[in-house]
Amino acid sequence: MIRRRSPRLLSAAALSAVLAAALSVSTGATGATGATGATGATGATSAGPDLLTGAGSVSGSEVVGVGQGDRVRLTPLGNGGQQVVEPLRSQDGTAPGLLVNTDDNGTTLQTADGSGEPTVVDGTARTSRRTRAADLVELNFDAIARDGRAASADVTVYDVVTGATQVVRRLPGDPDATCSTKSFEDSSCALVPPGTYSVMAFVTTMPADRPGTARERTTQNLSLVGDPEMTIQDSRDVTFDARLAKPVEVRTPDHRTKVNSDGAMQLGYSRTAANGRKIVRQYRPSALLDQRFFMQPTAPLAQGTFEALTRMRLQAPDIELSVRGRALHPEYYDQVWFSDEITDFPLYDGRDRLRVVDVGHATADDLAGRNLRGAIAVAERTDDLSVAEQSNAAAEAGAALVVVHNDGPGDSDDPNGTGTRLRVPTLRLDRAEGEALKAARGRVAVRGESASPYLYDLVLKEHGAIPEDLTHVVRSRDLASQVREVHGQPTIDSTFSEAAYQYQPEDTFAISTMFPFTGGARTRVEYRMPDPDTRWTYATVTPQTTYNALFPHPPVLRMSLSDPELTAYESAERIAKPVGTAPVTSAPSRFRPMERSGDQMRVAIDGFVDADGNHGTSYSTGSGMSTLLQIRADGVLVGETDNQPSGIAVLPAGDSRVEVSFAADNPQPWTELSTRTESVWGFPSTTVPTGAVVTQPVILVDYDVDVDLRNRVHARGPRPVVFDLRLGHAEGAATAPIDDVAVEASYDDGRSWRAARTIEHTGGRWHVELPRGTGHVSLRLHAGDAAGSTLDQTIVRAWYVAR
């Protein structure tokens, strides 16, 4: 059973503030079109002006810069002030790593590669604190990477008694910068009053072929180093040595797992001062070569509280190679350099034993006369050829799999050129393992699984101190599990992307990564740590999102379906989490119900709402998607738009009958269901006293249909296809008995209709028996209550009936 959370209603003051921001209502369509990109956030895609008013969007997404060309999209989550942050990819296809700092002033974002100043995304900018120079001590910082070289680091010094002092420094700083008390400065030095401080740093270890102090998107690994409680009375040097940090390890005895690409998602900590003030520091790396986090053990505290947090995403290993029982550590090259979508990036599936062929640099001379049919071609990286040129040349000679090993020490994921698709799965190894693979005699075991049937998405916490042993052994029986059912189209293949967002108690923002959900429509079991302080919500997008723009694509408006709940899980709890379940139709936003204050009424319609309450926005775009929202009072049009379907409508004073209609045509090739939907909500409405807010008595419907993962119902012999309707009113609205219900069905896309049999049950539930037929079934529903509220809804191609 799916848990449902009641929407939070705006207070009268909050709604009045929203209404005050609206401009005069336009009675004509805006004519504007929205952006075609789907967000990775739980909520609406940014789509231009506010629907009914022509003003800036009251509730849409906002894109802000956080560095030199780097951007993030902020999307509101409900009415509680929470937002989702989606790092947007730049022109080269890479997304920025982010440092997130939350304290009493609010939240700032800063790119981890050092470009740009911190960007305030919530609250106010921190002001410098004036302190007499005689009262200050000088702290000089440096950092050492795990390989012993000088390293870059992000340092935070925080007063753990009063919370009054916080300084942030990036190492190495400008050698000519002065030492100061400024909160942020490009310096390796800080001036602070004597006291007790948390002095912590995120230290990056760079690949061996890159300078140790470089600030680049790709790093080898990341370490949290320092002392959460350090007494400082005199000036001193502080060295953050990542060699003292211990690895964060996760073992899953019930499943074979690996932290696949981008699976090391977050490393962070929170520090609460003795007086209750708190800071939160999070590091979200852009790309880690070995997908590993490290943390330095710490001693117990005497002042305040401390918590360290890591987020690790483990699945079945996407690729494995073993030589005579010795496991190697192959990784796919980053798909962003060779494709725009994961379906255009070759992945290896299955198990086999393949022969190994050393092809040198995979030049034309190296491959001349070679028969690589069904073999693993092992090439050495070279500056003379790109990885794509090496791989595709070996593929042309028949290779089933290509491995490129580094030509220098350590690991490298440098593609040495982009914009060319790969023909066969292509892996990277460091030089030592590449040489070991080439020396293998006989056949090498290969195993690949691109669509893992399980996922461990774990938020791991260390309370009070970081222990010496950071090994976590997690068994599925002790975890909470969610059965994700991702539904697709009846007769055409579907592609998907997904994101899961975790919120801690202090969070007003959640940041996550949009991952490809490979394997099409299917079921996957997801395991998460039971924790009352960690709440989750989810988003699924179809068709899959693009992560680059190397190859031309026609415009598309994707269906982004977001879970409206924030859910914390308990041990051994098992919950179904279906998404994309037919029928998909329109409905008022659960977070922004239709509410009236005075003679102004807020309207927000979600054009994509599946049968399990996941929601997303649709609007007219160049993709062919066409929508129209219209508001009428006593038959007179008072507002309409083909843009983002939300805004403020001005109604006539006194009593009137209001109709809100939303129609959507979706001819896009990725869908064969809900090709046209139309909903009309009618209800009586009257002027609301000043300062009050009244939820309008809108009738809502839930469809409960026994569809499979391709949204098909399998009819059994002569028995009719049956399903249930659940009818009710918006939360908080005045209710009246719903006593007028009729359903019709069509098997020819709405050209002809036949009545269905409806039987009323208790609790607002109606049992419906469809007339016999096969293929795509369309529905037409009428529902009315005793007080005059009505709902008329048409769904062309609601689901598929197979016999």
Short mmCIF file of N, CA, C and O in Angstrom, two decimals, residues 253-366:
data_model
loop_
_atom_site.label_atom_id
_atom_site.label_comp_id
_atom_site.label_asym_id
_atom_site.label_seq_id
_atom_site.Cartn_x
_atom_site.Cartn_y
_atom_site.Cartn_z
N PRO A 253 26.34 -8.73 2.49
CA PRO A 253 26.44 -10.19 2.39
C PRO A 253 25.34 -10.83 1.54
O PRO A 253 25.54 -11.93 1.01
N ASP A 254 24.21 -10.17 1.39
CA ASP A 254 23.09 -10.78 0.67
C ASP A 254 23.17 -10.57 -0.84
O ASP A 254 22.43 -11.24 -1.58
N HIS A 255 24.01 -9.66 -1.30
CA HIS A 255 24.09 -9.38 -2.73
C HIS A 255 25.52 -9.01 -3.11
O HIS A 255 26.24 -8.41 -2.31
N ARG A 256 25.88 -9.32 -4.32
CA ARG A 256 27.11 -8.80 -4.92
C ARG A 256 26.88 -7.34 -5.26
O ARG A 256 25.97 -7.01 -6.01
N THR A 257 27.69 -6.45 -4.73
CA THR A 257 27.49 -5.03 -5.00
C THR A 257 28.82 -4.34 -5.27
O THR A 257 29.90 -4.82 -4.90
N LYS A 258 28.68 -3.20 -5.88
CA LYS A 258 29.81 -2.34 -6.19
C LYS A 258 29.31 -0.91 -6.24
O LYS A 258 28.15 -0.66 -6.59
N VAL A 259 30.18 0.03 -5.89
CA VAL A 259 29.86 1.44 -6.07
C VAL A 259 30.19 1.77 -7.53
O VAL A 259 31.34 2.02 -7.87
N ASN A 260 29.17 1.73 -8.38
CA ASN A 260 29.38 2.00 -9.79
C ASN A 260 29.59 3.50 -10.01
O ASN A 260 29.59 4.29 -9.08
N SER A 261 29.72 3.89 -11.25
CA SER A 261 30.02 5.27 -11.60
C SER A 261 29.07 6.25 -10.93
O SER A 261 27.84 6.05 -10.96
N ASP A 262 29.61 7.28 -10.30
CA ASP A 262 28.88 8.35 -9.61
C ASP A 262 28.19 7.87 -8.34
O ASP A 262 27.42 8.61 -7.74
N GLY A 263 28.49 6.64 -7.89
CA GLY A 263 27.80 6.10 -6.72
C GLY A 263 28.30 6.63 -5.39
O GLY A 263 27.59 6.54 -4.39
N ALA A 264 29.51 7.18 -5.35
CA ALA A 264 29.98 7.88 -4.14
C ALA A 264 29.42 9.29 -4.22
O ALA A 264 30.00 10.18 -4.85
N MET A 265 28.27 9.51 -3.59
CA MET A 265 27.46 10.68 -3.89
C MET A 265 27.70 11.86 -2.95
O MET A 265 27.61 13.01 -3.38
N GLN A 266 27.99 11.60 -1.67
CA GLN A 266 28.02 12.72 -0.73
C GLN A 266 28.88 12.36 0.48
O GLN A 266 28.79 11.26 1.01
N LEU A 267 29.70 13.32 0.88
CA LEU A 267 30.48 13.23 2.11
C LEU A 267 30.27 14.54 2.86
O LEU A 267 30.37 15.62 2.28
N GLY A 268 29.95 14.45 4.15
CA GLY A 268 29.69 15.68 4.87
C GLY A 268 29.67 15.49 6.37
O GLY A 268 29.86 14.39 6.88
N TYR A 269 29.43 16.59 7.08
CA TYR A 269 29.33 16.52 8.54
C TYR A 269 28.49 17.69 9.02
O TYR A 269 28.29 18.69 8.32
N SER A 270 28.00 17.57 10.23
CA SER A 270 27.32 18.67 10.91
C SER A 270 27.98 18.86 12.26
O SER A 270 28.42 17.88 12.89
N ARG A 271 28.05 20.11 12.69
CA ARG A 271 28.67 20.42 13.99
C ARG A 271 27.76 21.39 14.71
O ARG A 271 27.47 22.49 14.21
N THR A 272 27.28 20.97 15.88
CA THR A 272 26.41 21.81 16.70
C THR A 272 27.20 22.35 17.88
O THR A 272 27.85 21.57 18.61
N ALA A 273 27.16 23.65 18.05
CA ALA A 273 27.88 24.28 19.15
C ALA A 273 27.15 24.03 20.47
O ALA A 273 26.01 23.58 20.51
N ALA A 274 27.83 24.36 21.56
CA ALA A 274 27.26 24.12 22.89
C ALA A 274 25.96 24.90 23.10
O ALA A 274 25.09 24.47 23.86
N ASN A 275 25.81 26.03 22.41
CA ASN A 275 24.59 26.83 22.58
C ASN A 275 23.50 26.45 21.57
O ASN A 275 22.48 27.13 21.47
N GLY A 276 23.71 25.39 20.80
CA GLY A 276 22.69 24.90 19.88
C GLY A 276 22.82 25.37 18.46
O GLY A 276 22.11 24.86 17.58
N ARG A 277 23.67 26.33 18.17
CA ARG A 277 23.85 26.77 16.79
C ARG A 277 24.57 25.68 16.00
O ARG A 277 25.39 24.94 16.53
N LYS A 278 24.28 25.61 14.70
CA LYS A 278 24.71 24.45 13.93
C LYS A 278 25.16 24.85 12.53
O LYS A 278 24.60 25.76 11.91
N ILE A 279 26.20 24.16 12.06
CA ILE A 279 26.58 24.27 10.65
C ILE A 279 26.53 22.88 10.03
O ILE A 279 26.71 21.86 10.73
N VAL A 280 26.28 22.84 8.74
CA VAL A 280 26.32 21.60 7.97
C VAL A 280 27.20 21.85 6.76
O VAL A 280 27.01 22.83 6.02
N ARG A 281 28.18 20.98 6.56
CA ARG A 281 29.06 21.08 5.39
C ARG A 281 28.93 19.78 4.59
O ARG A 281 29.08 18.69 5.13
N GLN A 282 28.64 19.91 3.30
CA GLN A 282 28.50 18.76 2.43
C GLN A 282 29.38 18.94 1.20
O GLN A 282 29.51 20.05 0.68
N TYR A 283 29.96 17.85 0.75
CA TYR A 283 30.75 17.85 -0.48
C TYR A 283 30.14 16.81 -1.40
O TYR A 283 30.01 15.64 -1.05
N ARG A 284 29.73 17.26 -2.58
CA ARG A 284 29.19 16.36 -3.60
C ARG A 284 30.15 16.38 -4.78
O ARG A 284 30.16 17.32 -5.57
N PRO A 285 30.98 15.34 -4.90
CA PRO A 285 32.00 15.35 -5.95
C PRO A 285 31.39 15.22 -7.34
O PRO A 285 30.32 14.63 -7.52
N SER A 286 32.08 15.78 -8.32
CA SER A 286 31.64 15.64 -9.70
C SER A 286 32.00 14.28 -10.24
O SER A 286 31.15 13.58 -10.79
N ALA A 287 33.25 13.87 -10.08
CA ALA A 287 33.69 12.57 -10.61
C ALA A 287 34.85 12.07 -9.76
O ALA A 287 35.88 12.76 -9.62
N LEU A 288 34.69 10.88 -9.19
CA LEU A 288 35.76 10.21 -8.44
C LEU A 288 36.20 8.98 -9.23
O LEU A 288 35.37 8.13 -9.58
N LEU A 289 37.49 8.86 -9.49
CA LEU A 289 37.95 7.72 -10.29
C LEU A 289 37.75 6.39 -9.57
O LEU A 289 37.39 5.39 -10.18
N ASP A 290 38.00 6.37 -8.25
CA ASP A 290 37.86 5.08 -7.56
C ASP A 290 36.62 4.99 -6.68
O ASP A 290 36.45 4.03 -5.93
N GLN A 291 35.73 6.01 -6.74
CA GLN A 291 34.45 5.97 -6.02
C GLN A 291 34.65 5.65 -4.53
O GLN A 291 33.95 4.81 -3.97
N ARG A 292 35.58 6.35 -3.89
CA ARG A 292 35.89 6.05 -2.49
C ARG A 292 35.94 7.32 -1.66
O ARG A 292 36.43 8.37 -2.09
N PHE A 293 35.40 7.19 -0.43
CA PHE A 293 35.48 8.23 0.59
C PHE A 293 36.34 7.72 1.74
O PHE A 293 36.36 6.52 2.05
N PHE A 294 37.01 8.68 2.41
CA PHE A 294 37.83 8.38 3.59
C PHE A 294 37.51 9.40 4.67
O PHE A 294 37.19 10.56 4.37
N MET A 295 37.61 8.98 5.93
CA MET A 295 37.40 9.90 7.05
C MET A 295 38.43 9.63 8.14
O MET A 295 38.74 8.46 8.44
N GLN A 296 38.93 10.70 8.74
CA GLN A 296 39.91 10.59 9.82
C GLN A 296 39.20 10.32 11.14
O GLN A 296 38.27 11.05 11.50
N PRO A 297 39.60 9.29 11.88
CA PRO A 297 38.99 9.04 13.19
C PRO A 297 39.18 10.24 14.12
O PRO A 297 40.17 10.96 14.05
N THR A 298 38.20 10.45 14.99
CA THR A 298 38.22 11.59 15.91
C THR A 298 37.93 11.11 17.33
O THR A 298 37.42 10.01 17.55
N ALA A 299 38.24 11.96 18.30
CA ALA A 299 38.00 11.66 19.71
C ALA A 299 36.59 12.11 20.11
O ALA A 299 35.98 12.94 19.44
N PRO A 300 36.06 11.60 21.22
CA PRO A 300 34.75 12.06 21.71
C PRO A 300 34.79 13.55 22.05
O PRO A 300 35.84 14.13 22.31
N LEU A 301 33.61 14.15 22.06
CA LEU A 301 33.50 15.60 22.25
C LEU A 301 33.19 15.97 23.70
O LEU A 301 32.62 15.19 24.45
N ALA A 302 33.55 17.21 24.04
CA ALA A 302 33.13 17.79 25.32
C ALA A 302 32.12 18.91 25.12
O ALA A 302 31.39 19.27 26.04
N GLN A 303 32.08 19.48 23.92
CA GLN A 303 31.19 20.62 23.62
C GLN A 303 30.29 20.27 22.43
O GLN A 303 30.78 19.89 21.36
N GLY A 304 28.99 20.38 22.59
CA GLY A 304 28.07 20.24 21.47
C GLY A 304 28.03 18.83 20.91
O GLY A 304 28.38 17.85 21.57
N THR A 305 27.58 18.72 19.66
CA THR A 305 27.44 17.41 19.00
C THR A 305 28.07 17.46 17.61
O THR A 305 28.26 18.52 17.01
N PHE A 306 28.36 16.25 17.12
CA PHE A 306 29.01 16.10 15.82
C PHE A 306 28.42 14.89 15.13
O PHE A 306 28.12 13.87 15.77
N GLU A 307 28.23 14.99 13.81
CA GLU A 307 27.76 13.86 13.03
C GLU A 307 28.41 13.91 11.66
O GLU A 307 28.44 14.95 11.01
N ALA A 308 28.97 12.77 11.23
CA ALA A 308 29.51 12.65 9.88
C ALA A 308 28.55 11.82 9.05
O ALA A 308 27.88 10.91 9.56
N LEU A 309 28.51 12.11 7.75
CA LEU A 309 27.53 11.45 6.88
C LEU A 309 28.17 11.14 5.54
O LEU A 309 28.88 11.97 4.96
N THR A 310 27.92 9.92 5.06
CA THR A 310 28.28 9.58 3.70
C THR A 310 27.05 8.99 3.01
O THR A 310 26.22 8.35 3.66
N ARG A 311 26.95 9.23 1.73
CA ARG A 311 25.90 8.58 0.93
C ARG A 311 26.56 7.77 -0.17
O ARG A 311 27.32 8.30 -0.98
N MET A 312 26.26 6.46 -0.15
CA MET A 312 26.86 5.53 -1.09
C MET A 312 25.75 4.79 -1.82
O MET A 312 24.79 4.32 -1.21
N ARG A 313 25.91 4.64 -3.12
CA ARG A 313 24.92 3.97 -3.97
C ARG A 313 25.57 2.72 -4.56
O ARG A 313 26.47 2.82 -5.40
N LEU A 314 25.11 1.56 -4.13
CA LEU A 314 25.70 0.30 -4.56
C LEU A 314 24.67 -0.52 -5.35
O LEU A 314 23.49 -0.57 -5.00
N GLN A 315 25.14 -1.18 -6.40
CA GLN A 315 24.30 -2.04 -7.21
C GLN A 315 25.11 -3.29 -7.58
O GLN A 315 26.27 -3.43 -7.19
N ALA A 316 24.49 -4.17 -8.34
CA ALA A 316 25.27 -5.26 -8.92
C ALA A 316 26.41 -4.66 -9.73
O ALA A 316 26.21 -3.65 -10.43
N PRO A 317 27.62 -5.21 -9.66
CA PRO A 317 28.73 -4.62 -10.41
C PRO A 317 28.39 -4.52 -11.90
O PRO A 317 27.94 -5.49 -12.51
N ASP A 318 28.58 -3.34 -12.47
CA ASP A 318 28.23 -3.17 -13.88
C ASP A 318 29.21 -3.91 -14.78
O ASP A 318 28.84 -4.35 -15.87
N ILE A 319 30.47 -4.08 -14.34
CA ILE A 319 31.44 -4.82 -15.13
C ILE A 319 32.48 -5.42 -14.20
O ILE A 319 32.91 -4.78 -13.24
N GLU A 320 32.86 -6.68 -14.48
CA GLU A 320 33.88 -7.36 -13.68
C GLU A 320 34.80 -8.13 -14.62
O GLU A 320 34.36 -8.73 -15.60
N LEU A 321 36.09 -8.12 -14.29
CA LEU A 321 37.10 -8.92 -14.97
C LEU A 321 37.92 -9.63 -13.92
O LEU A 321 38.26 -9.03 -12.88
N SER A 322 38.22 -10.89 -14.15
CA SER A 322 39.11 -11.60 -13.22
C SER A 322 40.07 -12.48 -14.01
O SER A 322 39.70 -13.13 -14.98
N VAL A 323 41.32 -12.45 -13.57
CA VAL A 323 42.40 -13.22 -14.20
C VAL A 323 42.88 -14.26 -13.22
O VAL A 323 43.42 -13.92 -12.15
N ARG A 324 42.60 -15.52 -13.52
CA ARG A 324 43.01 -16.63 -12.65
C ARG A 324 42.56 -16.40 -11.21
O ARG A 324 43.33 -16.59 -10.25
N GLY A 325 41.35 -15.96 -11.05
CA GLY A 325 40.80 -15.74 -9.73
C GLY A 325 41.13 -14.40 -9.12
O GLY A 325 40.57 -14.03 -8.08
N ARG A 326 42.01 -13.63 -9.76
CA ARG A 326 42.35 -12.30 -9.25
C ARG A 326 41.40 -11.28 -9.87
O ARG A 326 41.34 -11.13 -11.09
N ALA A 327 40.65 -10.57 -9.04
CA ALA A 327 39.71 -9.57 -9.53
C ALA A 327 40.45 -8.30 -9.89
O ALA A 327 41.23 -7.77 -9.09
N LEU A 328 40.22 -7.82 -11.09
CA LEU A 328 40.73 -6.53 -11.51
C LEU A 328 39.69 -5.46 -11.18
O LEU A 328 38.61 -5.77 -10.67
N HIS A 329 40.01 -4.23 -11.47
CA HIS A 329 39.12 -3.13 -11.11
C HIS A 329 38.80 -2.27 -12.32
O HIS A 329 39.14 -1.08 -12.38
N PRO A 330 38.11 -2.84 -13.31
CA PRO A 330 37.77 -2.05 -14.50
C PRO A 330 36.64 -1.08 -14.23
O PRO A 330 35.79 -1.30 -13.37
N GLU A 331 36.63 -0.01 -14.97
CA GLU A 331 35.53 0.96 -14.95
C GLU A 331 35.23 1.36 -16.39
O GLU A 331 36.13 1.44 -17.23
N TYR A 332 33.96 1.62 -16.66
CA TYR A 332 33.62 2.21 -17.95
C TYR A 332 34.18 3.62 -18.03
O TYR A 332 34.24 4.35 -17.03
N TYR A 333 34.58 4.00 -19.23
CA TYR A 333 34.84 5.42 -19.44
C TYR A 333 33.54 6.19 -19.23
O TYR A 333 32.44 5.65 -19.42
N ASP A 334 33.65 7.43 -18.83
CA ASP A 334 32.47 8.26 -18.61
C ASP A 334 31.70 8.38 -19.92
O ASP A 334 32.22 8.87 -20.93
N GLN A 335 30.44 7.95 -19.88
CA GLN A 335 29.63 7.94 -21.10
C GLN A 335 29.40 9.32 -21.68
O GLN A 335 29.06 9.47 -22.86
N VAL A 336 29.61 10.37 -20.87
CA VAL A 336 29.29 11.72 -21.32
C VAL A 336 30.17 12.13 -22.50
O VAL A 336 29.78 12.99 -23.30
N TRP A 337 31.34 11.53 -22.66
CA TRP A 337 32.24 11.93 -23.73
C TRP A 337 31.88 11.29 -25.07
O TRP A 337 32.38 11.71 -26.11
N PHE A 338 31.03 10.27 -25.04
CA PHE A 338 30.80 9.48 -26.26
C PHE A 338 29.33 9.38 -26.66
O PHE A 338 29.02 8.77 -27.69
N SER A 339 28.43 9.91 -25.87
CA SER A 339 27.01 9.75 -26.15
C SER A 339 26.23 10.84 -25.44
O SER A 339 26.75 11.53 -24.57
N ASP A 340 24.96 10.96 -25.82
CA ASP A 340 24.05 11.89 -25.14
C ASP A 340 23.08 11.16 -24.24
O ASP A 340 22.51 11.77 -23.32
N GLU A 341 22.84 9.88 -24.51
CA GLU A 341 21.89 9.07 -23.75
C GLU A 341 22.52 7.72 -23.50
O GLU A 341 23.30 7.22 -24.32
N ILE A 342 22.14 7.09 -22.39
CA ILE A 342 22.79 5.84 -22.01
C ILE A 342 22.50 4.74 -23.01
O ILE A 342 23.31 3.80 -23.17
N THR A 343 21.39 4.79 -23.73
CA THR A 343 21.08 3.75 -24.71
C THR A 343 22.01 3.81 -25.91
O THR A 343 22.06 2.87 -26.71
N ASP A 344 22.74 4.92 -26.08
CA ASP A 344 23.73 5.02 -27.15
C ASP A 344 25.14 4.70 -26.68
O ASP A 344 26.09 4.88 -27.45
N PHE A 345 25.26 4.25 -25.45
CA PHE A 345 26.57 3.94 -24.88
C PHE A 345 26.64 2.43 -24.66
O PHE A 345 25.84 1.88 -23.89
N PRO A 346 27.56 1.72 -25.32
CA PRO A 346 27.58 0.26 -25.22
C PRO A 346 27.93 -0.22 -23.81
O PRO A 346 28.92 0.23 -23.21
N LEU A 347 27.11 -1.11 -23.28
CA LEU A 347 27.33 -1.75 -21.99
C LEU A 347 27.36 -3.26 -22.18
O LEU A 347 26.70 -3.80 -23.07
N TYR A 348 28.12 -3.93 -21.33
CA TYR A 348 28.27 -5.38 -21.45
C TYR A 348 27.28 -6.07 -20.51
O TYR A 348 27.20 -5.72 -19.33
N ASP A 349 26.55 -7.04 -21.04
CA ASP A 349 25.62 -7.82 -20.25
C ASP A 349 25.93 -9.30 -20.42
O ASP A 349 26.21 -9.76 -21.54
N GLY A 350 25.88 -10.04 -19.31
CA GLY A 350 26.06 -11.48 -19.36
C GLY A 350 27.38 -11.93 -18.78
O GLY A 350 28.15 -11.13 -18.22
N ARG A 351 27.63 -13.21 -18.90
CA ARG A 351 28.86 -13.82 -18.38
C ARG A 351 29.52 -14.61 -19.50
O ARG A 351 28.86 -15.26 -20.30
N ASP A 352 30.86 -14.56 -19.53
CA ASP A 352 31.59 -15.29 -20.56
C ASP A 352 33.04 -15.42 -20.14
O ASP A 352 33.48 -14.80 -19.15
N ARG A 353 33.75 -16.23 -20.90
CA ARG A 353 35.20 -16.33 -20.76
C ARG A 353 35.78 -16.00 -22.12
O ARG A 353 35.55 -16.72 -23.10
N LEU A 354 36.52 -14.92 -22.19
CA LEU A 354 37.01 -14.41 -23.46
C LEU A 354 38.54 -14.42 -23.50
O LEU A 354 39.20 -14.23 -22.47
N ARG A 355 39.06 -14.65 -24.68
CA ARG A 355 40.52 -14.57 -24.85
C ARG A 355 40.96 -13.11 -24.87
O ARG A 355 40.17 -12.21 -25.21
N VAL A 356 42.21 -12.87 -24.54
CA VAL A 356 42.76 -11.52 -24.46
C VAL A 356 43.79 -11.35 -25.56
O VAL A 356 44.63 -12.22 -25.79
N VAL A 357 43.71 -10.21 -26.24
CA VAL A 357 44.67 -9.90 -27.30
C VAL A 357 45.27 -8.53 -27.02
O VAL A 357 44.53 -7.54 -26.87
N ASP A 358 46.61 -8.48 -26.95
CA ASP A 358 47.32 -7.22 -26.79
C ASP A 358 47.39 -6.55 -28.16
O ASP A 358 47.99 -7.09 -29.10
N VAL A 359 46.78 -5.36 -28.30
CA VAL A 359 46.77 -4.68 -29.60
C VAL A 359 47.62 -3.43 -29.59
O VAL A 359 47.43 -2.53 -30.41
N GLY A 360 48.58 -3.35 -28.67
CA GLY A 360 49.46 -2.19 -28.64
C GLY A 360 48.69 -0.91 -28.42
O GLY A 360 47.96 -0.77 -27.43
N HIS A 361 48.83 0.05 -29.34
CA HIS A 361 48.08 1.31 -29.27
C HIS A 361 46.82 1.26 -30.13
O HIS A 361 46.15 2.28 -30.28
N ALA A 362 46.54 0.11 -30.73
CA ALA A 362 45.39 -0.06 -31.62
C ALA A 362 45.48 0.85 -32.84
O ALA A 362 44.47 1.35 -33.33
N THR A 363 46.70 1.06 -33.33
CA THR A 363 46.88 1.79 -34.59
C THR A 363 46.55 0.85 -35.74
O THR A 363 46.36 -0.36 -35.56
N ALA A 364 46.51 1.41 -36.94
CA ALA A 364 46.25 0.58 -38.12
C ALA A 364 47.31 -0.50 -38.27
O ALA A 364 47.00 -1.65 -38.61
N ASP A 365 48.58 -0.17 -38.01
CA ASP A 365 49.64 -1.18 -38.09
C ASP A 365 49.49 -2.24 -37.02
O ASP A 365 49.71 -3.42 -37.26
N ASP A 366 49.10 -1.80 -35.80
CA ASP A 366 48.93 -2.77 -34.71
C ASP A 366 47.83 -3.78 -35.02
O ASP A 366 47.90 -4.94 -34.58
#
